Short mmCIF file of C-alpha atoms in Angstrom, two decimals:
data_model
loop_
_atom_site.label_atom_id
_atom_site.label_comp_id
_atom_site.label_asym_id
_atom_site.label_seq_id
_atom_site.Cartn_x
_atom_site.Cartn_y
_atom_site.Cartn_z
CA SER A 1 31.91 -39.44 -22.85
CA GLN A 2 31.79 -36.05 -21.19
CA GLN A 3 28.90 -33.80 -21.99
CA GLY A 4 30.61 -30.61 -20.77
CA GLU A 5 34.10 -29.23 -20.67
CA GLU A 6 35.15 -26.36 -18.36
CA ASP A 7 37.80 -23.85 -19.20
CA PRO A 8 40.26 -23.03 -17.71
CA GLN A 9 41.17 -26.22 -15.84
CA ALA A 10 42.65 -24.09 -13.04
CA LEU A 11 42.40 -20.47 -12.12
CA SER A 12 44.25 -18.53 -9.39
CA ILE A 13 43.18 -14.99 -8.42
CA GLN A 14 43.54 -12.50 -5.56
CA GLU A 15 40.81 -11.96 -3.11
CA GLY A 16 38.42 -9.28 -4.31
CA GLU A 17 38.91 -9.95 -7.96
CA ASN A 18 36.31 -11.51 -10.27
CA ALA A 19 36.58 -15.13 -11.47
CA THR A 20 35.13 -16.25 -14.76
CA MET A 21 34.92 -19.89 -15.84
CA ASN A 22 33.40 -21.30 -18.99
CA CYS A 23 31.62 -24.44 -19.95
CA SER A 24 31.01 -25.91 -23.43
CA TYR A 25 28.64 -28.75 -24.08
CA LYS A 26 27.76 -30.91 -27.03
CA THR A 27 24.05 -31.54 -27.38
CA SER A 28 20.69 -29.71 -26.89
CA ILE A 29 19.72 -29.20 -23.29
CA ASN A 30 16.76 -28.35 -21.13
CA ASN A 31 18.83 -26.58 -18.59
CA LEU A 32 22.44 -26.15 -17.40
CA GLN A 33 23.49 -26.10 -13.77
CA TRP A 34 26.72 -25.12 -11.90
CA TYR A 35 27.93 -26.96 -8.79
CA ARG A 36 30.77 -26.32 -6.33
CA GLN A 37 32.90 -28.93 -4.69
CA ASN A 38 35.12 -28.11 -1.73
CA SER A 39 38.14 -30.32 -1.27
CA GLY A 40 37.14 -33.74 0.03
CA ARG A 41 33.39 -32.98 -0.01
CA GLY A 42 30.38 -33.60 -2.17
CA LEU A 43 29.03 -31.28 -4.79
CA VAL A 44 26.69 -28.46 -3.91
CA HIS A 45 24.23 -26.93 -6.34
CA LEU A 46 24.81 -23.24 -7.03
CA ILE A 47 22.51 -22.12 -9.82
CA LEU A 48 20.36 -23.36 -12.66
CA ILE A 49 19.66 -21.66 -15.96
CA ARG A 50 17.03 -22.88 -18.39
CA SER A 51 17.58 -23.17 -22.10
CA ASN A 52 15.23 -20.21 -22.76
CA GLU A 53 17.15 -17.93 -20.38
CA ARG A 54 20.26 -15.94 -21.31
CA GLU A 55 21.42 -14.66 -18.00
CA LYS A 56 20.79 -15.33 -14.32
CA HIS A 57 22.02 -13.85 -11.08
CA SER A 58 22.22 -15.25 -7.56
CA GLY A 59 24.10 -13.12 -4.95
CA ARG A 60 27.69 -12.79 -6.26
CA LEU A 61 27.07 -15.35 -9.03
CA ARG A 62 26.15 -14.45 -12.61
CA VAL A 63 25.56 -17.20 -15.22
CA THR A 64 25.12 -16.67 -18.92
CA LEU A 65 23.96 -19.27 -21.46
CA ASP A 66 24.37 -19.11 -25.23
CA THR A 67 22.58 -22.09 -26.75
CA SER A 68 23.66 -21.16 -30.29
CA LYS A 69 27.32 -21.64 -29.17
CA LYS A 70 26.49 -24.40 -26.73
CA SER A 71 28.37 -22.51 -23.99
CA SER A 72 27.87 -21.04 -20.53
CA SER A 73 29.91 -18.96 -18.29
CA LEU A 74 29.98 -18.51 -14.48
CA LEU A 75 31.17 -15.22 -13.03
CA ILE A 76 31.93 -14.91 -9.32
CA THR A 77 32.27 -11.29 -8.38
CA ALA A 78 34.38 -9.93 -5.48
CA SER A 79 35.87 -13.31 -4.73
CA ARG A 80 36.66 -14.52 -1.21
CA ALA A 81 39.10 -17.06 0.11
CA ALA A 82 36.05 -19.23 0.95
CA ASP A 83 35.28 -19.42 -2.85
CA THR A 84 38.34 -21.63 -3.27
CA ALA A 85 36.85 -24.86 -4.68
CA SER A 86 36.26 -26.82 -7.91
CA TYR A 87 33.33 -25.67 -10.06
CA PHE A 88 31.46 -28.01 -12.44
CA CYS A 89 28.79 -27.42 -15.05
CA ALA A 90 26.23 -30.08 -15.61
CA THR A 91 23.76 -30.57 -18.37
CA ASP A 92 20.66 -32.76 -18.66
CA ALA A 93 21.20 -34.12 -22.13
CA ARG A 94 19.93 -37.74 -21.80
CA ALA A 95 17.00 -39.23 -19.93
CA ASN A 96 16.95 -36.33 -17.48
CA ASN A 97 20.29 -37.48 -16.03
CA LEU A 98 22.91 -34.95 -15.31
CA PHE A 99 26.27 -35.13 -17.09
CA PHE A 100 29.22 -33.16 -15.60
CA GLY A 101 32.20 -31.51 -17.07
CA THR A 102 35.74 -31.90 -15.94
CA GLY A 103 35.69 -28.90 -13.65
CA THR A 104 37.65 -25.68 -13.00
CA ARG A 105 39.78 -25.46 -9.83
CA LEU A 106 39.58 -21.98 -8.43
CA THR A 107 42.07 -20.78 -5.91
CA VAL A 108 41.42 -17.35 -4.23
CA ILE A 109 44.51 -15.97 -2.57
CA PRO A 110 43.92 -13.94 0.57
CA ASN B 1 17.28 -33.85 8.17
CA ALA B 2 20.44 -35.82 7.17
CA GLY B 3 20.07 -35.51 3.42
CA VAL B 4 22.14 -38.13 1.49
CA THR B 5 24.27 -40.41 3.68
CA GLN B 6 27.05 -42.56 2.29
CA THR B 7 28.95 -45.32 4.02
CA PRO B 8 31.80 -46.11 4.32
CA LYS B 9 33.79 -42.94 3.81
CA PHE B 10 36.94 -44.82 3.13
CA GLN B 11 37.55 -48.44 2.03
CA VAL B 12 40.60 -50.48 0.81
CA LEU B 13 39.97 -53.62 -1.09
CA LYS B 14 42.14 -56.27 -2.68
CA THR B 15 41.66 -57.20 -6.30
CA GLY B 16 38.81 -59.72 -6.60
CA GLN B 17 37.01 -58.83 -3.42
CA SER B 18 33.45 -57.65 -3.41
CA MET B 19 31.80 -54.93 -1.38
CA THR B 20 28.75 -52.68 -1.16
CA LEU B 21 28.71 -48.96 -0.93
CA GLN B 22 25.65 -47.82 0.98
CA CYS B 23 23.57 -44.74 0.12
CA ALA B 24 20.45 -43.57 2.03
CA GLN B 25 18.36 -40.44 1.65
CA ASP B 26 15.63 -39.19 3.93
CA MET B 27 14.06 -36.63 1.59
CA ASN B 28 11.63 -38.97 -0.12
CA HIS B 29 13.38 -38.45 -3.43
CA GLU B 30 12.26 -40.65 -6.29
CA TYR B 31 15.49 -40.43 -8.27
CA MET B 32 18.84 -41.68 -7.05
CA SER B 33 22.13 -42.12 -8.84
CA TRP B 34 25.74 -43.11 -8.40
CA TYR B 35 28.77 -41.28 -9.92
CA ARG B 36 32.40 -41.91 -9.85
CA GLN B 37 34.99 -39.15 -9.79
CA ASP B 38 38.47 -39.56 -11.17
CA PRO B 39 41.16 -36.94 -11.64
CA GLY B 40 40.77 -35.14 -14.95
CA MET B 41 37.61 -37.08 -15.79
CA GLY B 42 34.97 -35.15 -13.84
CA LEU B 43 31.97 -37.17 -12.64
CA ARG B 44 30.72 -40.05 -14.63
CA LEU B 45 27.28 -41.70 -14.16
CA ILE B 46 27.40 -45.37 -13.20
CA HIS B 47 23.71 -46.31 -12.49
CA TYR B 48 20.55 -44.55 -11.63
CA SER B 49 17.07 -45.28 -10.41
CA VAL B 50 13.84 -43.41 -11.03
CA GLY B 51 11.93 -45.16 -8.27
CA ALA B 52 11.77 -48.33 -6.12
CA GLY B 53 12.19 -51.38 -8.28
CA ILE B 54 13.52 -49.50 -11.29
CA THR B 55 17.18 -49.17 -12.21
CA ASP B 56 19.10 -48.33 -15.38
CA GLN B 57 22.66 -48.07 -16.61
CA GLY B 58 24.65 -44.81 -16.94
CA GLU B 59 27.88 -44.09 -18.80
CA VAL B 60 30.18 -46.57 -17.00
CA PRO B 61 28.11 -49.39 -15.53
CA ASN B 62 30.50 -52.35 -16.10
CA GLY B 63 31.66 -54.03 -12.84
CA TYR B 64 28.90 -52.50 -10.80
CA ASN B 65 25.50 -53.73 -9.71
CA VAL B 66 22.58 -51.86 -8.09
CA SER B 67 19.17 -52.53 -6.72
CA ARG B 68 16.39 -50.30 -5.34
CA SER B 69 14.14 -52.20 -2.96
CA THR B 70 13.03 -49.07 -1.07
CA THR B 71 12.73 -45.33 -1.83
CA GLU B 72 15.37 -44.53 0.76
CA ASP B 73 18.21 -46.89 -0.15
CA PHE B 74 20.35 -47.33 -3.33
CA PRO B 75 23.34 -49.57 -2.66
CA LEU B 76 26.15 -50.01 -5.18
CA ARG B 77 27.83 -53.35 -5.38
CA LEU B 78 31.29 -54.08 -6.71
CA LEU B 79 31.20 -57.78 -7.64
CA SER B 80 34.89 -58.37 -8.18
CA ALA B 81 36.96 -55.24 -7.46
CA ALA B 82 39.70 -54.17 -9.96
CA PRO B 83 42.37 -51.51 -9.62
CA SER B 84 40.53 -49.49 -12.28
CA GLN B 85 37.67 -49.06 -9.81
CA THR B 86 39.83 -47.02 -7.50
CA SER B 87 37.91 -43.80 -7.30
CA VAL B 88 35.71 -41.56 -5.28
CA TYR B 89 32.07 -42.51 -5.47
CA PHE B 90 29.14 -40.14 -4.98
CA CYS B 91 25.57 -40.91 -4.42
CA ALA B 92 23.04 -38.23 -5.46
CA SER B 93 19.23 -37.86 -5.38
CA ARG B 94 16.57 -35.46 -6.50
CA VAL B 95 12.87 -34.98 -6.05
CA THR B 96 11.46 -36.17 -9.37
CA SER B 97 12.33 -38.80 -11.90
CA GLY B 98 11.32 -36.71 -14.87
CA SER B 99 10.52 -33.00 -15.46
CA SER B 100 13.44 -30.97 -16.73
CA GLY B 101 12.62 -28.20 -14.22
CA ALA B 102 13.45 -30.10 -11.11
CA ASN B 103 16.61 -32.15 -11.63
CA VAL B 104 18.77 -30.37 -9.12
CA LEU B 105 20.88 -33.05 -7.36
CA THR B 106 21.69 -33.37 -3.69
CA PHE B 107 25.00 -35.16 -3.13
CA GLY B 108 26.38 -37.33 -0.36
CA ALA B 109 29.85 -36.62 1.02
CA GLY B 110 31.47 -39.40 -1.06
CA SER B 111 33.10 -42.79 -0.47
CA ARG B 112 36.85 -43.12 -1.32
CA LEU B 113 37.64 -46.60 -2.56
CA THR B 114 41.18 -47.98 -3.12
CA VAL B 115 41.64 -51.32 -4.85
CA LEU B 116 45.06 -52.89 -4.51
#
């Protein structure tokens, strides 16, 4: 069973716009992570937010975490064509393994 | 520094055949894992290992076998391939086997398997 679910499943925006994707999860967590996957490639870690943090920034990325709602959001500001990829949230619910959501496919149109 | 290396990148099997997907990492990571990725399903954990000689099952272990004889290598064996095992397989590793603060995974490039 999936620990996380991303919303929306797909998102298409113009270059320069902001992209927001959301993640909901089911159980208590120690931390939540976001990964990016370019087409035909492996996943690459973007950012980690701990359960006692509410917001974190890294470059053009902003992640929020609401443990009371069991949800997180990833905001990519001033998007670029190179941001086109699938984005996954992952939580460490059981035995310190990571469990991934179904992903959001982001397309940034130049 | 190669990171996580998976071979082969592509493989076609017939139902009932067996094969091994290879995974090697050169980062001295204790923890290694195998995921499969299917459309609309995200990534699902097959097996994982917290160190040499120690393996455990993930969410979808049936039909797969693993071993961890060295820190560097974590092969995934398909004993009798079935069409339901058609998928993209990813190997991933991280530094520690425990500690919630350090479970960021490094992924390989993936192995695409088709079972006819």
